[in-house]
Tab-separated table of C-alpha atoms in Angstrom:
chain	number	residue	atom	x	y	z
A	1	MET	CA	96.808	45.561	13.624
A	2	GLU	CA	93.716	45.993	15.335
A	3	GLU	CA	96.126	44.969	18.758
A	4	ILE	CA	98.285	47.329	17.745
A	5	VAL	CA	95.221	50.053	17.362
A	6	ALA	CA	93.196	48.432	20.779
A	7	ALA	CA	96.659	48.767	22.381
A	8	GLY	CA	96.442	52.436	20.907
A	9	GLU	CA	93.089	53.256	22.217
A	10	GLU	CA	93.891	51.724	25.564
A	11	ILE	CA	96.836	54.446	26.397
A	12	GLY	CA	94.906	57.475	24.623
A	13	ALA	CA	92.738	56.772	26.646
A	14	THR	CA	94.042	56.151	29.853
A	15	VAL	CA	96.290	59.507	29.321
A	16	LEU	CA	93.434	61.255	28.455
A	17	GLY	CA	91.663	60.189	32.004
A	18	GLY	CA	94.947	60.925	33.651
A	19	LEU	CA	94.942	64.625	32.519
A	20	SER	CA	90.750	64.819	32.654
A	21	GLU	CA	91.436	64.552	36.450
A	22	PHE	CA	95.135	66.349	36.851
A	23	LEU	CA	92.368	69.516	35.124
A	24	GLY	CA	89.855	69.019	37.178
A	25	SER	CA	92.067	68.632	40.674
A	26	LEU	CA	93.997	71.607	39.083
A	27	GLY	CA	89.978	73.607	38.872
A	28	ASP	CA	88.881	72.238	42.385
A	29	GLY	CA	92.490	73.777	43.817
A	30	ILE	CA	91.457	77.017	42.206
A	31	ALA	CA	88.346	77.196	42.967
A	32	ALA	CA	88.811	76.596	46.877
A	33	ARG	CA	91.804	79.457	46.138
A	34	ARG	CA	89.132	81.451	45.296
A	35	GLY	CA	86.640	80.230	47.285
A	36	ALA	CA	89.020	81.167	50.308
A	37	LYS	CA	90.636	84.547	49.212
A	38	LYS	CA	86.653	85.314	49.802
A	39	GLU	CA	86.443	84.462	53.333
A	40	LEU	CA	88.069	87.352	54.848
A	41	THR	CA	88.768	88.302	58.320
A	42	PHE	CA	87.144	91.888	59.087
A	43	GLU	CA	90.886	93.609	59.370
A	44	GLN	CA	91.137	92.657	56.005
A	45	TRP	CA	88.064	93.541	54.567
A	46	ARG	CA	88.381	96.582	56.788
A	47	LYS	CA	91.246	97.254	55.271
A	48	ALA	CA	90.467	96.597	51.455
A	49	THR	CA	87.163	98.526	52.315
A	50	ASP	CA	89.755	101.318	53.059
A	51	ARG	CA	91.379	101.343	50.349
A	52	ARG	CA	88.625	101.126	47.960
A	53	LEU	CA	87.309	104.063	49.633
A	54	GLN	CA	90.709	106.345	49.334
A	55	GLU	CA	91.440	105.134	45.516
A	56	SER	CA	87.787	105.013	43.699
A	57	GLU	CA	86.378	107.932	45.640
A	58	GLN	CA	87.897	109.962	47.906
A	59	SER	CA	91.175	110.798	45.821
A	60	GLY	CA	89.110	111.570	42.270
A	61	TRP	CA	86.807	113.880	44.261
A	62	LEU	CA	90.131	115.509	46.455
A	63	SER	CA	90.698	115.676	42.232
A	64	ALA	CA	87.789	117.584	41.941
A	65	ALA	CA	88.341	119.977	43.947
A	66	VAL	CA	91.665	120.560	43.788
A	67	ALA	CA	90.690	121.656	39.828
A	68	GLY	CA	87.986	123.598	40.794
A	69	CYS	CA	89.305	126.105	42.911
A	70	PHE	CA	92.718	126.594	40.479
A	71	PHE	CA	90.360	126.886	37.168
A	72	ALA	CA	88.039	129.150	40.096
A	73	ALA	CA	90.737	131.001	41.078
A	74	SER	CA	92.425	131.467	37.660
A	75	PHE	CA	89.316	132.229	36.088
A	76	GLY	CA	88.308	134.719	39.028
A	77	ILE	CA	92.001	136.590	38.136
A	78	ALA	CA	90.955	137.378	34.517
A	79	ALA	CA	87.514	138.254	35.583
A	80	VAL	CA	88.357	140.392	37.988
A	81	VAL	CA	90.928	142.342	35.025
A	82	MET	CA	88.040	142.114	32.397
A	83	LEU	CA	86.263	143.936	34.973
A	84	ALA	CA	88.507	146.423	35.989
A	85	LEU	CA	89.400	147.236	32.461
A	86	SER	CA	85.778	147.585	31.626
A	87	ALA	CA	85.292	150.418	34.800
A	88	VAL	CA	88.662	152.440	32.437
A	89	GLY	CA	86.393	153.293	30.081
A	90	ALA	CA	87.239	152.798	26.306
A	91	ALA	CA	89.451	157.020	26.023
A	92	PRO	CA	91.910	156.163	28.388
A	93	LEU	CA	92.586	152.421	27.156
A	94	GLY	CA	92.591	154.193	23.874
A	95	ILE	CA	90.467	151.569	21.952
A	96	SER	CA	87.105	151.726	20.144
A	97	GLU	CA	84.085	151.494	21.721
A	98	SER	CA	83.274	147.636	19.650
A	99	GLU	CA	86.326	146.676	21.112
A	100	TYR	CA	85.672	148.238	24.565
A	101	LEU	CA	82.320	146.227	24.973
A	102	VAL	CA	85.071	143.096	24.528
A	103	PHE	CA	86.223	143.941	28.504
A	104	PRO	CA	82.356	143.454	30.267
A	105	ILE	CA	81.325	141.021	28.171
A	106	LEU	CA	85.146	138.241	29.082
A	107	GLY	CA	84.304	139.888	32.901
A	108	VAL	CA	80.896	138.341	32.978
A	109	THR	CA	81.752	135.354	31.062
A	110	PHE	CA	84.460	134.492	33.110
A	111	SER	CA	82.879	135.384	36.817
A	112	ALA	CA	80.025	132.807	36.215
A	113	ILE	CA	82.830	130.615	35.426
A	114	THR	CA	84.237	131.366	38.006
A	115	ALA	CA	81.245	131.023	40.292
A	116	GLY	CA	80.898	127.295	38.235
A	117	PHE	CA	83.893	126.231	38.789
A	118	GLY	CA	84.246	127.680	42.833
A	119	ILE	CA	80.520	125.388	43.173
A	120	LEU	CA	82.450	121.908	42.137
A	121	GLY	CA	85.075	122.694	44.317
A	122	GLY	CA	82.725	123.281	47.373
A	123	ILE	CA	81.291	120.810	46.226
A	124	SER	CA	84.141	118.070	45.530
A	125	ILE	CA	85.660	119.380	49.582
A	126	GLY	CA	82.296	118.211	51.266
A	127	ARG	CA	82.427	114.805	49.165
A	128	TYR	CA	86.031	114.067	50.024
A	129	ARG	CA	85.368	115.009	53.861
A	130	TYR	CA	82.584	113.068	54.036
A	131	TYR	CA	83.995	109.394	52.223
A	132	GLY	CA	87.218	110.492	55.616
A	133	ARG	CA	84.358	110.422	57.569
A	134	LEU	CA	83.394	107.106	56.715
A	135	ARG	CA	87.235	106.089	56.740
A	136	ARG	CA	87.281	106.621	60.281
A	137	TYR	CA	83.818	104.836	61.359
A	138	LEU	CA	85.857	102.678	60.459
A	139	HIS	CA	89.174	102.396	61.763
A	140	GLY	CA	86.764	102.990	65.090
A	141	ALA	CA	84.901	99.721	64.512
A	142	ARG	CA	86.530	96.354	66.194
A	143	ASP	CA	84.621	93.679	64.519
A	144	TRP	CA	81.915	92.540	62.013
A	145	VAL	CA	79.394	93.979	64.048
A	146	CYS	CA	79.779	97.620	66.236
A	147	THR	CA	77.158	99.950	67.933
A	148	VAL	CA	76.806	103.575	66.085
A	149	SER	CA	77.700	105.171	69.081
A	150	THR	CA	81.020	103.417	69.777
A	151	LEU	CA	81.706	104.835	65.915
A	152	ALA	CA	81.123	108.078	66.894
A	153	ARG	CA	82.821	108.452	70.157
A	154	ALA	CA	85.851	106.840	67.867
A	155	ALA	CA	85.758	109.819	64.784
A	156	LEU	CA	84.860	112.378	67.867
A	157	GLY	CA	81.279	112.681	66.091
A	158	ASP	CA	77.464	113.403	66.686
A	159	PRO	CA	75.709	109.519	66.558
A	160	ASP	CA	72.849	110.749	64.764
A	161	THR	CA	75.320	111.937	62.008
A	162	VAL	CA	77.500	108.815	62.398
A	163	ARG	CA	74.391	107.081	61.693
A	164	ARG	CA	72.130	109.353	58.574
A	165	GLU	CA	75.540	109.187	56.978
A	166	LEU	CA	76.364	105.429	57.651
A	167	ALA	CA	73.054	104.734	55.818
A	168	GLN	CA	73.354	107.313	52.695
A	169	ALA	CA	76.554	104.882	52.138
A	170	ILE	CA	74.568	101.887	52.479
A	171	ALA	CA	72.110	102.907	50.007
A	172	SER	CA	74.169	104.477	47.948
A	173	GLY	CA	76.389	100.833	47.826
A	174	LYS	CA	79.510	102.844	48.514
A	175	LEU	CA	79.550	99.914	51.560
A	176	PRO	CA	78.808	96.942	49.509
A	177	GLY	CA	76.908	94.263	52.308
A	178	VAL	CA	77.096	96.380	55.160
A	179	CYS	CA	73.372	97.261	56.771
A	180	LEU	CA	72.509	99.731	59.865
A	181	SER	CA	69.920	97.644	62.722
A	182	ASP	CA	66.717	98.181	62.404
A	183	ASP	CA	66.813	100.184	65.884
A	184	GLY	CA	69.717	102.411	63.264
A	185	ASN	CA	71.800	101.651	67.322
A	186	THR	CA	74.109	98.391	65.384
A	187	ILE	CA	75.725	98.061	62.205
A	188	TYR	CA	76.520	95.050	60.865
A	189	PHE	CA	79.529	94.951	58.539
A	190	LYS	CA	78.794	91.703	57.324
A	191	GLU	CA	75.036	91.090	56.685
A	192	GLN	CA	74.779	87.944	57.061
A	193	LEU	CA	75.272	88.310	60.822
A	194	TYR	CA	72.292	90.180	61.688
A	195	THR	CA	68.639	88.535	61.814
A	196	PRO	CA	65.931	91.212	61.620
A	197	GLN	CA	63.141	91.065	64.033
A	198	SER	CA	59.474	88.980	62.102
A	199	ALA	CA	57.151	91.428	62.185
A	200	SER	CA	54.791	89.473	65.227
A	201	SER	CA	57.657	90.063	67.499
A	202	ALA	CA	58.196	93.459	66.624
A	203	PRO	CA	57.449	95.852	69.471
A	204	GLU	CA	53.789	96.904	69.927
A	205	THR	CA	52.607	100.184	67.385
A	206	ALA	CA	49.621	102.153	69.213
A	207	GLU	CA	48.075	101.815	65.909
A	208	ALA	CA	49.200	99.662	62.503
A	209	ASN	CA	47.975	102.010	60.312
A	210	GLY	CA	47.974	106.036	63.439
A	211	PRO	CA	49.839	108.655	62.659
A	212	GLU	CA	53.845	108.559	63.493
A	213	ARG	CA	55.559	110.162	66.270
A	214	GLU	CA	58.757	110.386	67.782
A	215	GLN	CA	58.714	107.863	71.145
A	216	THR	CA	59.806	109.725	74.316
A	217	PRO	CA	62.842	108.707	76.411
A	218	LEU	CA	61.220	106.855	78.703
A	219	GLU	CA	59.354	104.924	75.124
A	220	ARG	CA	62.164	105.042	73.842
A	221	PHE	CA	64.132	102.834	76.678
A	222	GLU	CA	61.896	100.129	77.307
A	223	SER	CA	61.488	99.601	73.522
A	224	ASP	CA	65.235	98.829	73.710
A	225	GLY	CA	65.147	96.742	76.509
A	226	ARG	CA	61.858	94.427	75.374
A	227	ASN	CA	63.719	94.299	71.765
A	228	PHE	CA	67.601	93.230	74.388
A	229	LEU	CA	65.553	90.555	76.232
A	230	ARG	CA	63.735	88.898	72.979
A	231	TYR	CA	67.311	88.961	71.469
A	232	LEU	CA	68.406	87.548	74.769
A	233	GLY	CA	65.836	84.243	74.602
A	234	GLU	CA	67.271	84.055	70.863
A	235	CYS	CA	70.281	83.473	71.859
A	236	GLN	CA	69.763	81.377	74.680
A	237	GLY	CA	70.515	77.031	72.710
A	238	LYS	CA	72.951	78.655	70.797
A	239	LEU	CA	76.409	79.194	72.797
A	240	ASP	CA	77.876	76.893	74.970
A	241	ALA	CA	76.020	75.492	78.741
A	242	ALA	CA	78.293	78.575	80.544
A	243	ALA	CA	77.021	81.317	78.408
A	244	GLY	CA	74.174	79.967	78.344
A	245	ASP	CA	73.525	80.036	82.270
A	246	GLU	CA	74.805	83.952	82.258
A	247	LEU	CA	71.865	84.810	79.540
A	248	VAL	CA	69.492	83.016	81.556
A	249	GLN	CA	70.799	84.928	84.382
A	250	MET	CA	71.497	88.273	82.759
A	251	GLU	CA	67.846	88.058	81.347
A	252	LYS	CA	66.177	88.009	85.072
A	253	ASN	CA	68.289	91.017	85.833
A	254	CYS	CA	67.903	93.595	83.037
A	255	ALA	CA	63.912	92.974	83.565
A	256	ARG	CA	64.255	93.993	86.755
A	257	ILE	CA	65.714	96.566	85.734
A	258	LEU	CA	63.403	97.287	83.080
A	259	GLY	CA	60.190	96.898	85.646
A	260	PHE	CA	62.546	99.161	87.718
A	261	VAL	CA	62.091	102.150	85.582
A	262	HIS	CA	58.312	101.418	83.853
A	263	ASN	CA	57.059	101.675	88.042
A	264	HIS	CA	59.578	104.884	88.711
A	265	PRO	CA	59.869	106.707	85.895
A	266	GLY	CA	62.129	109.634	87.496
A	267	GLN	CA	64.593	107.234	87.605
A	268	LEU	CA	65.191	107.161	84.522
A	269	ASP	CA	68.843	109.285	83.888
A	270	ARG	CA	70.194	106.949	86.571
A	271	VAL	CA	70.036	103.893	84.033
A	272	ARG	CA	70.342	105.843	80.894
A	273	ARG	CA	74.033	104.583	80.570
A	274	PHE	CA	73.178	101.156	81.035
A	275	GLY	CA	70.094	101.149	77.969
A	276	GLU	CA	72.410	103.748	75.704
A	277	TYR	CA	76.062	101.803	76.096
A	278	TYR	CA	76.024	98.163	78.185
A	279	LEU	CA	73.210	96.337	76.148
A	280	PRO	CA	74.520	97.184	72.846
A	281	THR	CA	77.835	96.185	73.300
A	282	THR	CA	76.967	93.551	75.005
A	283	ARG	CA	74.302	92.786	72.023
A	284	LYS	CA	78.251	93.093	70.057
A	285	LEU	CA	79.636	90.337	71.465
A	286	LEU	CA	76.758	88.091	71.750
A	287	ASP	CA	76.602	88.831	67.727
A	288	THR	CA	80.460	87.911	67.614
A	289	ALA	CA	79.255	85.533	69.299
A	290	LEU	CA	76.876	83.683	67.461
A	291	GLY	CA	79.198	84.530	64.256
A	292	LEU	CA	82.121	82.480	64.905
A	293	GLY	CA	78.936	79.299	64.706
A	294	GLY	CA	80.754	76.240	65.191
A	295	THR	CA	84.569	77.135	65.038
A	296	GLU	CA	86.675	74.988	67.094
A	297	THR	CA	90.033	76.952	66.954
A	298	GLU	CA	91.818	77.790	68.883
A	299	ASN	CA	90.849	81.377	69.052
A	300	ALA	CA	87.643	80.719	68.746
A	301	ARG	CA	87.534	79.084	71.849
A	302	THR	CA	89.185	81.756	73.314
A	303	ILE	CA	86.343	84.539	71.507
A	304	ARG	CA	83.632	82.700	73.539
A	305	ARG	CA	85.885	81.976	76.607
A	306	ASP	CA	86.171	85.472	77.019
A	307	ILE	CA	82.816	86.397	76.931
A	308	THR	CA	81.392	83.710	78.483
A	309	GLY	CA	83.000	85.769	81.400
A	310	ILE	CA	82.346	89.267	80.955
A	311	LEU	CA	78.974	87.523	80.995
A	312	HIS	CA	79.445	86.857	83.906
A	313	THR	CA	81.114	90.360	84.611
A	314	LEU	CA	77.837	91.948	83.313
A	315	ASN	CA	75.488	89.731	85.276
A	316	THR	CA	77.418	90.923	88.815
A	317	ALA	CA	77.333	94.458	87.623
A	318	TYR	CA	73.406	94.236	86.760
A	319	VAL	CA	72.850	92.714	90.375
A	320	LYS	CA	74.951	96.141	92.417
A	321	LEU	CA	73.286	98.613	89.510
A	322	TYR	CA	69.580	97.166	89.995
A	323	ASP	CA	70.537	97.066	94.607
A	324	THR	CA	72.091	100.124	94.011
A	325	LEU	CA	68.411	101.667	92.960
A	326	LEU	CA	66.613	99.933	95.116
A	327	GLU	CA	68.622	101.961	97.799
A	328	GLU	CA	66.990	105.695	97.222
A	329	VAL	CA	63.161	103.535	97.033
A	330	SER	CA	64.209	101.917	100.365
A	331	LEU	CA	65.055	105.879	102.241
A	332	ASP	CA	61.590	107.250	100.280
A	333	VAL	CA	60.081	104.640	101.326
A	334	SER	CA	61.332	104.622	105.509
A	335	THR	CA	60.990	108.926	105.515
A	336	GLU	CA	56.833	107.118	103.879
A	337	ILE	CA	56.522	105.150	107.003
A	338	ASP	CA	58.121	107.643	109.762
A	339	THR	CA	55.978	110.221	108.352
A	340	LEU	CA	53.070	108.070	108.307
A	341	GLU	CA	53.908	106.850	112.383
A	342	THR	CA	54.125	110.618	113.278
A	343	MET	CA	50.478	111.031	111.569
A	344	LEU	CA	48.615	108.290	113.106
A	345	ARG	CA	50.250	108.859	116.565
A	346	GLN	CA	48.783	112.946	116.760
A	347	ASP	CA	46.056	111.940	115.269
A	348	GLY	CA	46.004	108.965	118.145
A	349	LEU	CA	45.131	106.452	115.480
A	350	THR	CA	48.009	103.901	116.493
A	351	HIS	CA	49.585	101.375	119.635
A	352	ASP	CA	45.852	100.866	121.799
A	353	PHE	CA	43.127	102.025	119.838
A	354	ALA	CA	40.542	101.900	123.464
A	355	SER	CA	43.524	103.922	124.796
A	356	ASP	CA	43.483	106.719	122.137
A	357	PHE	CA	40.411	107.263	122.245
A	358	GLY	CA	39.932	107.088	126.240
A	359	MET	CA	37.520	104.163	126.558
A	360	ASP	CA	38.818	101.981	128.653
A	361	GLY	CA	36.558	103.069	130.946
A	362	LYS	CA	33.486	102.610	129.518
A	363	LEU	CA	35.372	99.355	127.727
A	364	SER	CA	35.382	97.806	130.925
A	365	ASN	CA	31.543	99.032	132.360
A	366	ALA	CA	30.703	97.490	129.372
A	367	GLU	CA	32.764	94.171	129.398
A	368	GLY	CA	31.537	93.969	133.401
A	369	THR	CA	27.443	94.309	132.168
A	370	ASN	CA	27.923	91.610	129.919
A	371	VAL	CA	29.318	89.332	132.719
A	372	SER	CA	26.547	90.159	135.241
A	373	VAL	CA	23.928	88.935	132.101
């Protein structure tokens, strides 16, 4: 009997152990599957976010706009009828004065209700259009990191308006997990990709507690340039060797251009696209490369190769831009030198100093006197 019980216990333990392992494997599989679902590509995330904004936000405001406009029109017509009847008077209508008072009262009441539904309809239309613009901004993005100017061009909008509406959507929780850079020029649809600058690496300000003032275009250009150079330094060593070499060269090229504009502020307009488009776009591409981490898939290698290639192209372009900036300076320098030499000749201060001032004879006599002595 005891042997049967022992055998039963052993069989039960074996079955329960196998069942436990099966359930554990099943749980791990479900958890892994759920984890895999969370790792969406940008295209998948963008479609899901766009659908959520359309279904949970935009469609609701559309319904409110339709209802508001419908009831505003209905009560508006009723208000017009009541006010028209009240203008006719009690006698023509063949009713008593007490019955007649109903018309003006209803006219005023319906007018107030019309105004309320009209306001509701107007607000709802505005919100409907707002979420439509947010969806257009999403459609204009092509990766997790994007510049605000790129979204503005895609949505045919103003960059300041795009920046303000994105910040409003992020603050209200309509775009969870999204953040704007400190300068407001770059949006990160995955906030894990954004590394805010520490206080020690932030651009120098006039005084910590001093009154804030709006930066001039030159100050903004130089501030953005310093931030970009600092960012290039942070990127070095995080990509492959080829990209690292290009980053070192890019840092030198950009520093030359920034130094040139600092010494020649009048040339700022010639590098405006360099500061407003090329640098933010370069940063976006580098953010994309850094966001790949150590992934070694074929697509990841292709992206890294393409980004390294465009870094080389950008370096070539930056060298040409710097050389183009020097051309005008070279012309100015040549003009100044020619003018200076002309004035020196007019004042007799060039070539042979003694001949210019008619001192040949005096010098000869002086030499003869020295010899005789």
